[in-house]
mmCIF file of C-alpha atoms in Angstrom:
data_model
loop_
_atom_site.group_PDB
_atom_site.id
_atom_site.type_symbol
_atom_site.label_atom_id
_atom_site.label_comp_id
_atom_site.label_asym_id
_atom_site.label_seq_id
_atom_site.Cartn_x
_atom_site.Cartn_y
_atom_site.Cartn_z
ATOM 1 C CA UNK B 590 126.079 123.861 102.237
ATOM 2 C CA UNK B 591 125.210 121.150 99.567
ATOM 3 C CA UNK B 592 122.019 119.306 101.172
ATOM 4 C CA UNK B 593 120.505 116.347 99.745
ATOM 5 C CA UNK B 594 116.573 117.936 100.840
ATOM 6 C CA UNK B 595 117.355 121.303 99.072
ATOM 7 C CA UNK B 596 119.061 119.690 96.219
ATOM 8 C CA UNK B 597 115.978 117.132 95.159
ATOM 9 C CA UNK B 598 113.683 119.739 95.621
ATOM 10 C CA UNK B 599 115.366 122.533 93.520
ATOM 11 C CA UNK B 600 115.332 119.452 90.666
ATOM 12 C CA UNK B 601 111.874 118.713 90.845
ATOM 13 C CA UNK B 602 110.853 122.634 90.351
ATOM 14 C CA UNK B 603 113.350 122.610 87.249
ATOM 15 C CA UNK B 604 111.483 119.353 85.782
ATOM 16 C CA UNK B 605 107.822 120.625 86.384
ATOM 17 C CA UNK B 606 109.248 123.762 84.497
ATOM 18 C CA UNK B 607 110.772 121.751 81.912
ATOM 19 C CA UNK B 608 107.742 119.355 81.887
ATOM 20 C CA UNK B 609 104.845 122.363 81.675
ATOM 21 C CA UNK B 610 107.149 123.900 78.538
ATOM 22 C CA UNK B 611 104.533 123.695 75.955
ATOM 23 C CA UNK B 612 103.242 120.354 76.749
ATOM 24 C CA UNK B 613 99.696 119.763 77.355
ATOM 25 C CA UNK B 614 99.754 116.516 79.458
ATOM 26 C CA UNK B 615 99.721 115.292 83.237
ATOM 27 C CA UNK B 616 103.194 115.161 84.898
ATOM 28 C CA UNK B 617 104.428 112.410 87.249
ATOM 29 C CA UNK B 618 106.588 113.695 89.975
ATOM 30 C CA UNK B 619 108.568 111.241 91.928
ATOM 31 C CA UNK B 620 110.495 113.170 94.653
ATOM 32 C CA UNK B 621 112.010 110.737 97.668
ATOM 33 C CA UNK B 622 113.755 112.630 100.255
ATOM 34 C CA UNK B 623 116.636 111.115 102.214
ATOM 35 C CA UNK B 624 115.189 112.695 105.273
ATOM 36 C CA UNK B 625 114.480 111.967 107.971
ATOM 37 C CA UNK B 626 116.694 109.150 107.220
ATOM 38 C CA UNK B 627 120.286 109.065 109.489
ATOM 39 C CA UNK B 628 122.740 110.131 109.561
ATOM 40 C CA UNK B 629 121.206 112.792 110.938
ATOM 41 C CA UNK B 630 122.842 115.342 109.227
ATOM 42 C CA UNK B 631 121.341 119.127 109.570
ATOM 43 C CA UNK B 632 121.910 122.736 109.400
ATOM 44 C CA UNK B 633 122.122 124.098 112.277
ATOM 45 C CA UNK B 634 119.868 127.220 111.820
ATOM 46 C CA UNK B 635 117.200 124.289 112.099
ATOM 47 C CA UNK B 636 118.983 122.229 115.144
ATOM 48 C CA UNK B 637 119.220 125.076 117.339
ATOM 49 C CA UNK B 638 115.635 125.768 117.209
ATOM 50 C CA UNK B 639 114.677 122.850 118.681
ATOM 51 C CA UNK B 640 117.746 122.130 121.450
ATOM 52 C CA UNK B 641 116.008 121.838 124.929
ATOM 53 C CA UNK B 642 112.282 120.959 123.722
ATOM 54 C CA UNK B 643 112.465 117.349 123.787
ATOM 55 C CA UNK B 644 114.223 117.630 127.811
ATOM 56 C CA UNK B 645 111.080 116.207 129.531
ATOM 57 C CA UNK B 646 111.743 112.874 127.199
ATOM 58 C CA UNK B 647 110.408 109.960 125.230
ATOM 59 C CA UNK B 648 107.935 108.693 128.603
ATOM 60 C CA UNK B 649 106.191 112.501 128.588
ATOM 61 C CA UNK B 650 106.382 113.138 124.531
ATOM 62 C CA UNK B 651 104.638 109.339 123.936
ATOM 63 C CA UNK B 652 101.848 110.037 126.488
ATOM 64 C CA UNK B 653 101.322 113.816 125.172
ATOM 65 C CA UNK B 654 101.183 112.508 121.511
ATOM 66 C CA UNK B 655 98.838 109.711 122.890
ATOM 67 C CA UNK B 656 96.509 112.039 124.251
ATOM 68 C CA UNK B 657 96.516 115.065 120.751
ATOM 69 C CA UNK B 658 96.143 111.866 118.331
ATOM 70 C CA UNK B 659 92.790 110.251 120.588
ATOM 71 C CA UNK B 660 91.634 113.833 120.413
ATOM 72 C CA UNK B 661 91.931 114.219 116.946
ATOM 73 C CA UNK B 662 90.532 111.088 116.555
ATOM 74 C CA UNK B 663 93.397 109.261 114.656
ATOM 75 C CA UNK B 664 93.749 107.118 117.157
ATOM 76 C CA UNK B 665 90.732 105.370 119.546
ATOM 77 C CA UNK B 666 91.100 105.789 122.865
ATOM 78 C CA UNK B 667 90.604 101.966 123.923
ATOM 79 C CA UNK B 668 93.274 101.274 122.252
ATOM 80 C CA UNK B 669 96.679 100.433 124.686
ATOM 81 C CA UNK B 670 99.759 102.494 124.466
ATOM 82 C CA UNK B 671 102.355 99.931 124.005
ATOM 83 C CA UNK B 672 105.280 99.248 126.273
ATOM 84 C CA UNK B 673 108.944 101.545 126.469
ATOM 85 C CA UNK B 674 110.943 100.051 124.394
ATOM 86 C CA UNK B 675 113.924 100.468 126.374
ATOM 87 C CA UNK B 676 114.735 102.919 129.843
ATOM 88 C CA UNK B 677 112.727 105.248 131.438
ATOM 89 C CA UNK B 678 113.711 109.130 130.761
ATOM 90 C CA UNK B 679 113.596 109.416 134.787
ATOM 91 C CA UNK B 680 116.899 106.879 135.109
ATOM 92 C CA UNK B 681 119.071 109.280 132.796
ATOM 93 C CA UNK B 682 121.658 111.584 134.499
ATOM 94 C CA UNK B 683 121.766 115.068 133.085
ATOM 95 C CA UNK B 684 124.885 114.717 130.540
ATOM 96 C CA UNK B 685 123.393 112.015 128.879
ATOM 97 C CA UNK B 686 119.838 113.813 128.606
ATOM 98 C CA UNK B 687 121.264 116.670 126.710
ATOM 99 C CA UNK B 688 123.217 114.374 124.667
ATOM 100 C CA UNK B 689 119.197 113.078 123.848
ATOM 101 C CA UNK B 690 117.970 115.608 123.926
ATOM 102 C CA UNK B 691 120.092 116.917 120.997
ATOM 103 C CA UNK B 692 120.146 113.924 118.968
ATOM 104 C CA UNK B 693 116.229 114.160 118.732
ATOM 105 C CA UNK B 694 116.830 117.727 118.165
ATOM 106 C CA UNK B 695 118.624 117.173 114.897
ATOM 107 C CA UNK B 696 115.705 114.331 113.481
ATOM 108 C CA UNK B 697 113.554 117.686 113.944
ATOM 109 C CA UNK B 698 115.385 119.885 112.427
ATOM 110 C CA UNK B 699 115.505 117.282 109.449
ATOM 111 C CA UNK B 700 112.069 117.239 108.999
ATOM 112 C CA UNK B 701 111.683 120.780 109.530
ATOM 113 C CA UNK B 702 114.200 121.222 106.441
ATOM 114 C CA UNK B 703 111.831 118.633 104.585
ATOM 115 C CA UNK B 704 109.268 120.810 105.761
ATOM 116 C CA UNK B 705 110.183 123.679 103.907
ATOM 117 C CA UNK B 706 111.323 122.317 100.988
ATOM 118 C CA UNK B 707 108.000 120.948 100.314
ATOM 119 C CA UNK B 708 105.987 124.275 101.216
ATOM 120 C CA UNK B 709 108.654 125.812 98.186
ATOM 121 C CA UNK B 710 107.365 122.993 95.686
ATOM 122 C CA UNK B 711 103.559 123.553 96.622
ATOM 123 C CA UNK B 712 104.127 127.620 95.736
ATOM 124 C CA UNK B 713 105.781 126.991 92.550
ATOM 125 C CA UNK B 714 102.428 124.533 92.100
ATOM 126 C CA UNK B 715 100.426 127.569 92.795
ATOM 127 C CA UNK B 716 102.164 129.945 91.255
ATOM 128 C CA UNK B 717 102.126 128.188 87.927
ATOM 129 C CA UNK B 718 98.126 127.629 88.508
ATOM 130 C CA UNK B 719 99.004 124.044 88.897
ATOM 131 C CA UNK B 720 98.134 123.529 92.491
ATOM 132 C CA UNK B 721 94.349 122.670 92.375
ATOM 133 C CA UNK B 722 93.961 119.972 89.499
ATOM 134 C CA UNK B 723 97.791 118.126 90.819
ATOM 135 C CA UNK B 724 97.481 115.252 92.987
ATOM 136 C CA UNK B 725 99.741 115.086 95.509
ATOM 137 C CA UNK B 726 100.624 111.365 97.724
ATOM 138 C CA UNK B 727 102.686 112.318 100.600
ATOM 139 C CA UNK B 728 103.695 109.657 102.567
ATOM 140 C CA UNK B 729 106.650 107.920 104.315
ATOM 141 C CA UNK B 730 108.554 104.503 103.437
ATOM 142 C CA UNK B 731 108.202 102.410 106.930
ATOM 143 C CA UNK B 732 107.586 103.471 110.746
ATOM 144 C CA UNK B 733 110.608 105.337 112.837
ATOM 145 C CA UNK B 734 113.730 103.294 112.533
ATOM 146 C CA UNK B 735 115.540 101.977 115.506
ATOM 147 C CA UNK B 736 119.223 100.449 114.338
ATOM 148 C CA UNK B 737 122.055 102.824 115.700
ATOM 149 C CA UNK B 738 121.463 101.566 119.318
ATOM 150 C CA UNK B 739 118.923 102.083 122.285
ATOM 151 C CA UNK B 740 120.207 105.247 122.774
ATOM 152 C CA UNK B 741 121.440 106.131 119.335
ATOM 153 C CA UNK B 742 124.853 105.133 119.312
ATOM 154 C CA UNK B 743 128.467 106.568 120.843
ATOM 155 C CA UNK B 744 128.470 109.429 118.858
ATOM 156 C CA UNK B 745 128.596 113.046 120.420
ATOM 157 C CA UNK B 746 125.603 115.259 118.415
ATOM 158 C CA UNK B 747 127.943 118.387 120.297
ATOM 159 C CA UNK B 748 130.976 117.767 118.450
ATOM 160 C CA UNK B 749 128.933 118.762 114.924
ATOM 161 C CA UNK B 750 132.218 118.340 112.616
ATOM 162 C CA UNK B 751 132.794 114.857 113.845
ATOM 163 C CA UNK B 752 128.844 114.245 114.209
ATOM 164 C CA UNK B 753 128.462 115.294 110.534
ATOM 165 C CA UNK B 754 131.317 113.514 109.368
ATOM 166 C CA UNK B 755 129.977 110.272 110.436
ATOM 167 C CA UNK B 756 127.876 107.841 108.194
ATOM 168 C CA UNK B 757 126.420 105.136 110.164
ATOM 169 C CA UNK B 758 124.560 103.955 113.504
ATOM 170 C CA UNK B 759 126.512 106.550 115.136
ATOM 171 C CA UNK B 760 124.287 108.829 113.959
ATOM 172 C CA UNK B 761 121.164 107.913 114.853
ATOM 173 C CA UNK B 762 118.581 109.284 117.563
ATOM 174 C CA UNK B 763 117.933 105.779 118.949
ATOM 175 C CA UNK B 764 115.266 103.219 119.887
ATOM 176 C CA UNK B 765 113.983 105.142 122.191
ATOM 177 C CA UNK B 766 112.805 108.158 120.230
ATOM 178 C CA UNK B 767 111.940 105.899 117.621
ATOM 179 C CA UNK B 768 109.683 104.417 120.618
ATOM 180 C CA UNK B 769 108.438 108.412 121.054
ATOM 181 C CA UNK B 770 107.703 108.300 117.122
ATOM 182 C CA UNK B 771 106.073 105.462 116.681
ATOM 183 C CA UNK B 772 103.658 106.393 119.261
ATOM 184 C CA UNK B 773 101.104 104.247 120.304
ATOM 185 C CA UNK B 774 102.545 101.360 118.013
ATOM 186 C CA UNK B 775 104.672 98.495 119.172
ATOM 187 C CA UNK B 776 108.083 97.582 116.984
ATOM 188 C CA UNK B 777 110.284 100.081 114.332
ATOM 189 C CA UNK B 778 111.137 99.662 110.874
ATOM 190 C CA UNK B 779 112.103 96.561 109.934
ATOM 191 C CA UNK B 780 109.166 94.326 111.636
ATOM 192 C CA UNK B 781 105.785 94.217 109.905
ATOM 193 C CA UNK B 782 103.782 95.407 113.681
ATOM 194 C CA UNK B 783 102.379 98.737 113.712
ATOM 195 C CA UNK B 784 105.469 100.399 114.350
ATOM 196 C CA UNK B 785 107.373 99.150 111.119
ATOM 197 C CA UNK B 786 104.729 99.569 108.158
ATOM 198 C CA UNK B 787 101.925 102.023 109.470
ATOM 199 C CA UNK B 788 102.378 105.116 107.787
ATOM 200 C CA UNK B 789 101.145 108.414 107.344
ATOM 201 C CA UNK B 790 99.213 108.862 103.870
ATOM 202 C CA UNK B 791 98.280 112.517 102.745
ATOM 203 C CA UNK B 792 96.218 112.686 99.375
ATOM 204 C CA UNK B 793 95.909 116.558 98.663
ATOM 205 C CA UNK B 794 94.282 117.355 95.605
ATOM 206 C CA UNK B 795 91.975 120.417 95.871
ATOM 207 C CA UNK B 796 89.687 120.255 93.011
ATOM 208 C CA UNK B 797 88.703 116.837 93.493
ATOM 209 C CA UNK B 798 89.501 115.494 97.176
ATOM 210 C CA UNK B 799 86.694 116.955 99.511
ATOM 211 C CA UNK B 800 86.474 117.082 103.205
ATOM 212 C CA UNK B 801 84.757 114.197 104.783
ATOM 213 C CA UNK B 802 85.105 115.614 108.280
ATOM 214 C CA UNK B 803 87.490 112.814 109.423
ATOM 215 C CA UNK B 804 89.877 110.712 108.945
ATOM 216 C CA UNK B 805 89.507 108.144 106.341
ATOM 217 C CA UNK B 806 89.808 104.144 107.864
ATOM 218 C CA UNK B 807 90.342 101.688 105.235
ATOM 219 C CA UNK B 808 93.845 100.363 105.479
ATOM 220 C CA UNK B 809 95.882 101.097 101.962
ATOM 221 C CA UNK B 810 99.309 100.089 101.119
ATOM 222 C CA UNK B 811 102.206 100.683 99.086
ATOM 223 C CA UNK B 812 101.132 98.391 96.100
ATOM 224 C CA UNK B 813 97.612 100.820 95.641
ATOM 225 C CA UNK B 814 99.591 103.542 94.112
ATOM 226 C CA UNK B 815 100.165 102.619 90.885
ATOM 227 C CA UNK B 816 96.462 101.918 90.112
ATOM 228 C CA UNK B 817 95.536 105.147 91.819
ATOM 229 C CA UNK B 818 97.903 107.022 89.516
ATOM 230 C CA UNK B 819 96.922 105.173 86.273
ATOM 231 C CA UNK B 820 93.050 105.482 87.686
ATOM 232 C CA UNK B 821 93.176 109.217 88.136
ATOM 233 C CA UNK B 822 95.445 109.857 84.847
ATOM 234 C CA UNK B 823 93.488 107.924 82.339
ATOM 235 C CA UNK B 824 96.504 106.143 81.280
ATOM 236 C CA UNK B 825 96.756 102.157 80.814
ATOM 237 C CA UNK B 826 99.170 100.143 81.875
ATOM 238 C CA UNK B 827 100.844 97.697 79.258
ATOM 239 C CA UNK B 828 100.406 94.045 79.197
ATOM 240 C CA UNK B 829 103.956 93.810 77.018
ATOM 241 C CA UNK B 830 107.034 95.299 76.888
ATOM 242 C CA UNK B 831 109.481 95.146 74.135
ATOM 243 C CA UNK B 832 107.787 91.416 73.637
ATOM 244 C CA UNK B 833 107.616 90.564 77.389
ATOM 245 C CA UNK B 834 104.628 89.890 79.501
ATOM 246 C CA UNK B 835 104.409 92.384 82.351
ATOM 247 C CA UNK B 836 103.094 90.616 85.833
ATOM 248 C CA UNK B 837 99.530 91.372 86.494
ATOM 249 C CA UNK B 838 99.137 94.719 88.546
ATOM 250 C CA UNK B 839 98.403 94.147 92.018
ATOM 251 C CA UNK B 840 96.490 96.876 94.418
ATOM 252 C CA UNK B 841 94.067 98.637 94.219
ATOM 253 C CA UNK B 842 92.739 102.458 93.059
ATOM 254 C CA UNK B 843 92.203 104.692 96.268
ATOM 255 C CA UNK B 844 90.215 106.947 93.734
ATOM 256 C CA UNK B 845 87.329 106.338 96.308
ATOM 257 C CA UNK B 846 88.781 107.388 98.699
ATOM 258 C CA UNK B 847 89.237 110.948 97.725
ATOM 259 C CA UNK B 848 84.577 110.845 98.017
ATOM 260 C CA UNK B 849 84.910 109.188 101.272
ATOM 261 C CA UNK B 850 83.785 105.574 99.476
ATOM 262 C CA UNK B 851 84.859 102.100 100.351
ATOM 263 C CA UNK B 852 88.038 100.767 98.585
ATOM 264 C CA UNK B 853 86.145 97.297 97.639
ATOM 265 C CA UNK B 854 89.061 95.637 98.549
ATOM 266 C CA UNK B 855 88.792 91.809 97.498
ATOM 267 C CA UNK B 856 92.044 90.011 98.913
ATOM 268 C CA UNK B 857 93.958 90.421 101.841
ATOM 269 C CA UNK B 858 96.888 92.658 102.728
ATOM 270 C CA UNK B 859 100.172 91.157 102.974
ATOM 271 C CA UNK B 860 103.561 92.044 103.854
ATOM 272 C CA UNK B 861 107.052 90.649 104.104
ATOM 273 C CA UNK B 862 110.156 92.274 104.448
ATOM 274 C CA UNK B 863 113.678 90.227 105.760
ATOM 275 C CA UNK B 864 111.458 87.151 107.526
ATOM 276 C CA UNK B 865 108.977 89.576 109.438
ATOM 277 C CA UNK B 866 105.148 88.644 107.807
ATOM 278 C CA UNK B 867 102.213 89.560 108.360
ATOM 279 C CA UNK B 868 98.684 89.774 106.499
ATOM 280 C CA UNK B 869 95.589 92.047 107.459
ATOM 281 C CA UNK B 870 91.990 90.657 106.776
ATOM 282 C CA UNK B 871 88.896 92.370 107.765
ATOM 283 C CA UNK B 872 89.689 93.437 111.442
ATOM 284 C CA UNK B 873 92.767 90.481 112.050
ATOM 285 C CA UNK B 874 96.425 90.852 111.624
ATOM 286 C CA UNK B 875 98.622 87.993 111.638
ATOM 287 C CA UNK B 876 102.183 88.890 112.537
ATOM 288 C CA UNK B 877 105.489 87.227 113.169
ATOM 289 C CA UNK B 878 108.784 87.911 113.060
ATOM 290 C CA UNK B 879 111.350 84.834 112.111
ATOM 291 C CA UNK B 880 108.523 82.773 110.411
ATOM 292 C CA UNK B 881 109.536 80.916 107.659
ATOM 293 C CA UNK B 882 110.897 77.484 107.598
ATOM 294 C CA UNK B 883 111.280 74.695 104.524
ATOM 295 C CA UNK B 884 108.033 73.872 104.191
ATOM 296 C CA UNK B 885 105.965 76.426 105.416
ATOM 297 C CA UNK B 886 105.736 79.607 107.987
ATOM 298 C CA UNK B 887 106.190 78.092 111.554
ATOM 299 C CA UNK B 888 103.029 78.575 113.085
ATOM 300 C CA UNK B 889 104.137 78.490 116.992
ATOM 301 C CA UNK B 890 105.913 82.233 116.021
ATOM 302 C CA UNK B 891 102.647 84.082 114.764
ATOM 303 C CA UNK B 892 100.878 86.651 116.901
ATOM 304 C CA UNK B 893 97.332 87.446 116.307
ATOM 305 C CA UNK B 894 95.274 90.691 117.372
ATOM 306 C CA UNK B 895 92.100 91.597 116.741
ATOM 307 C CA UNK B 896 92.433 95.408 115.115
ATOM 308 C CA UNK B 897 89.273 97.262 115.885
ATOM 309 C CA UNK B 898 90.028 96.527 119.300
ATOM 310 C CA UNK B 899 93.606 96.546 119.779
ATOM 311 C CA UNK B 900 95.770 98.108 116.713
ATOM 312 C CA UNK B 901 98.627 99.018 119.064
ATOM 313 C CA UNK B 902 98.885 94.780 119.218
ATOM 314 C CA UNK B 903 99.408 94.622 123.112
ATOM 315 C CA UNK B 904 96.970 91.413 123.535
ATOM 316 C CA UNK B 905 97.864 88.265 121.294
ATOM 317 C CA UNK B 906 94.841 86.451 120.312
ATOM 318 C CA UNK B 907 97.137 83.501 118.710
ATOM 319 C CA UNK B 908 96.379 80.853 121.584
ATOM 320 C CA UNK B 909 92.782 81.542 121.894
ATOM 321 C CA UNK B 910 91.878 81.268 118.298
ATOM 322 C CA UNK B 911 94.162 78.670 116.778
ATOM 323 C CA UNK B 912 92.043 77.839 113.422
ATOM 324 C CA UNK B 913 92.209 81.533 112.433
ATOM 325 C CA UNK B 914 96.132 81.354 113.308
ATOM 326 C CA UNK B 915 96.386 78.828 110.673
ATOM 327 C CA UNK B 916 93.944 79.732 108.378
ATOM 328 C CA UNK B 917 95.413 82.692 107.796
ATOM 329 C CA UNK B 918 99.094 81.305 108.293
ATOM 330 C CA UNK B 919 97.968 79.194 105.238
ATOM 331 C CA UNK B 920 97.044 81.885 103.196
ATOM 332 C CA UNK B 921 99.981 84.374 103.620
ATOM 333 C CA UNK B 922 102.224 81.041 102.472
ATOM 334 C CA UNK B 923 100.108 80.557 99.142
ATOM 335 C CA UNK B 924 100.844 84.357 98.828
ATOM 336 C CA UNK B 925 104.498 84.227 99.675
ATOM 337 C CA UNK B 926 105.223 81.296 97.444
ATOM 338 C CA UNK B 927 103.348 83.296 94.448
ATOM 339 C CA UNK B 928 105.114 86.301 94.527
ATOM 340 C CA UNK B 929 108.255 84.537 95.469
ATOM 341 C CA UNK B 930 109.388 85.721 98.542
ATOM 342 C CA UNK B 931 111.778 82.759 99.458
ATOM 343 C CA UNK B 932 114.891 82.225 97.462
ATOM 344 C CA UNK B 933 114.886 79.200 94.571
ATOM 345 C CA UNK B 934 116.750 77.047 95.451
ATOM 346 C CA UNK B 935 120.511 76.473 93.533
ATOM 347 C CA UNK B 936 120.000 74.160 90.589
ATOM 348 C CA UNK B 937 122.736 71.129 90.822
ATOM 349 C CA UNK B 938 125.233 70.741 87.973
ATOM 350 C CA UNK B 939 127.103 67.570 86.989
ATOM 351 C CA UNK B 940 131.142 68.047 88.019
#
């Protein structure tokens, strides 16, 4: 019954403990769970509670979680749903939707597990009187991940020793729930559109964050946390390291965030992971997957969309305003080249 959730958790209590052993000073608290990561291994007292819920399927569960995210006003309402990423529920025969039905049945009870393991570090929090004045980032790596196949893979989530015994794709609750999870964004983990790096961000710190009475709108991103934790600490991060120069940090402190203030951000967002780019500024994203070339980004693959007015990126703006296509094409490249994103190139040697 060893599980990766339980275990990491069950650590992180024993280093607060050791940590709060007569030492008077802040703690840092990296905890990274492997779920809801695949394979999608669970227990099955988790599984079982949530076999037959998902058996109206992705096309209902995308339009229900459309409409509770415009009414908590996460999402606005003139903003598209984007397309099905692959078949329509309706198309299934029955076999095959309790085989889905089941696969998304285990990513629940993963997160569920997740679930709980947090609620048992927040109660050691409280019940060491640590709860209110700890500062707590909850967040997730990259949007729901779509690799194992459209429909998750040959693998049968009934035969649970085989199922559990199998690392890779197999395991995997497909494109299309990712489609369901993702919901209203276009794209999975992996691209840089909605769907691969919009995340959830949860700050929770009760004696300093306050209710605003909504949800807070300036885009963040992953490089902001350091400067948030050095910001809120009072600690000061090093310009050398056993004689080295450390690189300049980058981000910036969401400190402001926690009163409901603007960020002040200066520079633009940018993002690159395995060719996909993109780079937010003001309301535009740029975004393109398969973009660079010697030389430069190729231009004729970038996809612009106007944010305020269409974050789910279902109407490209790219042909209609081609200066701002290149403008800003021309600024992610000075970025990519500083930071270097594309490989040197191999230094010749004399035979």
């Amino acid at each position: 019954r060893y599980y990766t959730t339980d275990a990491f958790t069950d650590y992180a209590i024993r280093f607060i403990k050791e940590e709060q052993s007569g030492k008077d000073r802040p703690f840092f608290l990296y905890l990274a769970y492997t779920s809801p990561h695949w394979p999608l291994h669970a227990h099955q007292e988790e599984v079982q509670k949530y076999v037959g819920k998902y058996m109206n399927g992705w096309d209902a569960l995308r339009e229900e979680r459309l409409e509770r995210q415009v009414k908590m006003g996460l999402i606005d309402e003139k903003w598209q749903l984007s397309d099905r990423a692959h078949v329509a529920w309706d198309t299934l025969n029955a076999k095959k939707k309790k085989d889905m039905d089941m696969r998304m049945a285990y990513y629940a009870a993963m997160i569920d597990r997740m679930d709980q393991n947090i609620g048992n570090l927040i109660k050691h929090l409280k019940d060491t009187g640590e709860l209110d004045n700890t500062l707590i980032l909850f967040m997730s790596d990259n949007g729901a991940c779509q690799e194992g196949g459209n429909l998750g893979g040959k693998g049968n989530p009934f035969d649970v020793e085989a199922w559990e015994d199998t690392y890779g794709a197999s395991a995997s609750y497909g494109m299309v729930w990712a489609n369901a999870s993702n919901t209203p964004f276009r794209m999975f983990k992996h691209f840089t559109h909605e769907g691969g790096l919009s995340t959830p961000l949860i700050m929770h710190w009760p004696e300093q964050v306050k209710k605003t009475g909504g949800w807070y709108k300036e885009p963040a991103y992953l490089v902001d946390i350091m400067p948030t934790l050095l910001d809120v600490s009072g600690a000061k991060y090093p310009r050398k390291f056993s004689g080295n120069k450390i690189k300049t940090l980058s981000g910036v402190s969401l400190k402001p965030a926690i009163t409901g203030k603007s960020l002040k951000r200066k520079s633009p967002l940018f993002f690159e992971h395995e060719d996909n780019a993109a780079i937010m500024m003001d309301n535009w994203k740029l975004v393109g997957s398969k973009v660079s070339i010697p030389g430069g980004p190729d231009t004729s693959k970038w996809e612009l969309y106007n944010l305020s007015e269409d974050r789910t990126e279902t109407k490209d703006l790219s042909g209609e305003m081609p200066e701002l296509r290149e403008r800003l094409a021309k600024q992610w490249l000075e970025w990519a080249n500083k930071v270097s994103v594309f490989p040197k190139p191999a230094k010749r040697t004399n035979d």
